[in-house]
C-alpha positions as a printed Julia matrix, in Angstrom:
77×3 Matrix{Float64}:
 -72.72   -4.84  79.83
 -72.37   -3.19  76.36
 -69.14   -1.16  77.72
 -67.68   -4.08  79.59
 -67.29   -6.17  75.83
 -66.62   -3.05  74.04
 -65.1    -5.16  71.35
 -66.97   -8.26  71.65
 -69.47   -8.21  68.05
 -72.06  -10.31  67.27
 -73.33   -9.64  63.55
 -76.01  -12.18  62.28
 -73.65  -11.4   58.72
 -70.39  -12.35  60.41
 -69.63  -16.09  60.94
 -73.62  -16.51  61.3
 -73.56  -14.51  64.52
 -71.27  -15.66  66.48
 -69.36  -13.04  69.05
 -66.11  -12.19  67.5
 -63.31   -9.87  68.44
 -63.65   -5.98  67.04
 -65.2    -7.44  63.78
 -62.57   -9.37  62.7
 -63.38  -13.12  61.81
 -61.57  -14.39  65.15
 -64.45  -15.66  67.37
 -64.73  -15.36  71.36
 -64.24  -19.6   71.17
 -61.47  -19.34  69.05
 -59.88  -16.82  71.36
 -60.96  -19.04  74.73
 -59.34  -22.26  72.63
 -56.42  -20.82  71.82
 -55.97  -19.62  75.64
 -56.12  -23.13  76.67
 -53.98  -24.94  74.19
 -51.56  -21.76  74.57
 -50.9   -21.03  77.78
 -48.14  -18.52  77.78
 -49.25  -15.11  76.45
 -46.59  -15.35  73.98
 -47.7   -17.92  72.0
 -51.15  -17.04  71.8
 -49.58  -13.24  70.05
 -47.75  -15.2   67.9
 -50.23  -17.51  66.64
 -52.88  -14.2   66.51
 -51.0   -11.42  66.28
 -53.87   -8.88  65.6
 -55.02   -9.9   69.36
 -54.11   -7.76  72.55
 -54.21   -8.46  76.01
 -57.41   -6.59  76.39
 -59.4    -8.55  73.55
 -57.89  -11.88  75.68
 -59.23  -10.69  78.61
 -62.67   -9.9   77.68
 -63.08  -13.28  75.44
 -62.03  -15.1   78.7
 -64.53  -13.06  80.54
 -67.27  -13.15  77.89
 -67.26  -16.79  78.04
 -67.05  -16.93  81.93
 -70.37  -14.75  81.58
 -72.24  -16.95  78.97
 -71.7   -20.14  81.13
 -74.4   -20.96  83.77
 -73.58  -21.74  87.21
 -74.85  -25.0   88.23
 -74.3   -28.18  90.25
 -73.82  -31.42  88.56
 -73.93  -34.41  90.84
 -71.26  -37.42  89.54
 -71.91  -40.99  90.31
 -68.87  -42.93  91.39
 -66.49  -44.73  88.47
């Protein structure tokens, strides 16, 4: 797992822990946030241009790996 977020870091010192990208003070949420308000690639580098595709794709999968799979049953409106 370590070599699959090779620039995932979480540093109790750094933003009180939370996983960031390579160090910097850009968090995994931040990065998963920005995807979603951002959807072209383009925007996302311009807003964050110390990001790279590879630090997008392993925030995106990062997250996908720290959320549980579960069932939740709705009730109707």
């Amino acid at each position: 797992m370590a070599q699959r977020f090779d620039r995932i870091i979480s540093d109790p010192a750094r933003m009180n822990g939370q996983p960031c990208i390579r160090g910097m003070r850009l968090t995994v949420r931040r990065v998963v946030a920005a995807v979603a308000l951002y959807p072209d690639r383009a925007e996302i580098k311009r807003e964050y241009p110390e990001l790279d595709d590879e630090d997008i794709r392993q925030a995106l999968d990062y997250a996908a790996e720290s959320v549980e799979d579960q069932i939740i049953t709705l009730g109707a409106a």
